[in-house]
Amino acid sequence: QLQLVESGGGLVQPGGSLRLSCAATPTVVSIYTMGWYRQTPGKERELVADIAPGGGIDYSDSVKGRFTLSRDMDKGSVDLEMNNLKPEDTAVYFCNARIISGYRDFSEWGPGTQVTVSS
C-alpha cells in the first residue's frame, strides 16, 4: 500500500541548486527514518542523507556542507536541498523510508529520480 512519491530531479549546471522532495502515501504509515540514496551505473547505491524522528541527520561525507535534509513528520515527507552541485553528484536519487508498524520492520524505496549536473 505504501508509496514514496518523488519530485525535483532535473538537469543543472555545476554550482547550481536543486531541491528533491519525497512524500509517503498514505500518511498513516509509521515511518522511522527517512532520507535519500543515490546510484550511478555499475556502482553500489550509497547514502546521501537520512533523518530520524528526533531530528538527527546522517550525511554522506561527500555532501556535508552542501546538502540539507529536512523532515515534516505530520506530512510524512522529506526535502533535500542540494547546493553547489558538482558533476560527481550526477546519479539516480532514491527516496527511502524505514517502516516500523506492529510486527513489521522494513524499508521502502521510491522509483528514483534523475539528477544530472553538467555544463
Coordinates of C-alpha atoms in Angstrom, one line a residue, residues 1-5 22-32 34 71-78 99-101:
Q1 CA 0.0 0.0 0.0
L2 CA 2.8 2.4 0.8
Q3 CA 4.2 4.5 -2.0
L4 CA 7.0 7.1 -2.0
V5 CA 6.4 10.0 -4.4
C22 CA 9.6 12.8 -1.2
A23 CA 6.2 12.2 0.3
A24 CA 4.9 8.9 1.7
T25 CA 1.3 7.9 1.0
P26 CA -0.8 7.1 2.9
T27 CA 0.5 9.2 5.8
V28 CA -0.9 6.8 8.4
V29 CA 2.1 4.5 7.9
S30 CA 4.6 4.5 10.7
I31 CA 7.9 5.8 9.3
Y32 CA 11.0 5.7 11.4
M34 CA 13.5 8.7 6.0
R71 CA 11.5 16.4 7.5
D72 CA 7.8 17.1 8.1
M73 CA 6.6 14.3 10.4
D74 CA 2.9 15.2 10.0
K75 CA 3.1 15.0 6.2
G76 CA 5.4 12.0 6.1
S77 CA 7.8 13.9 3.8
V78 CA 11.4 14.9 3.4
I99 CA 8.8 1.5 8.3
I100 CA 8.1 0.2 11.8
S101 CA 4.5 -0.8 12.3

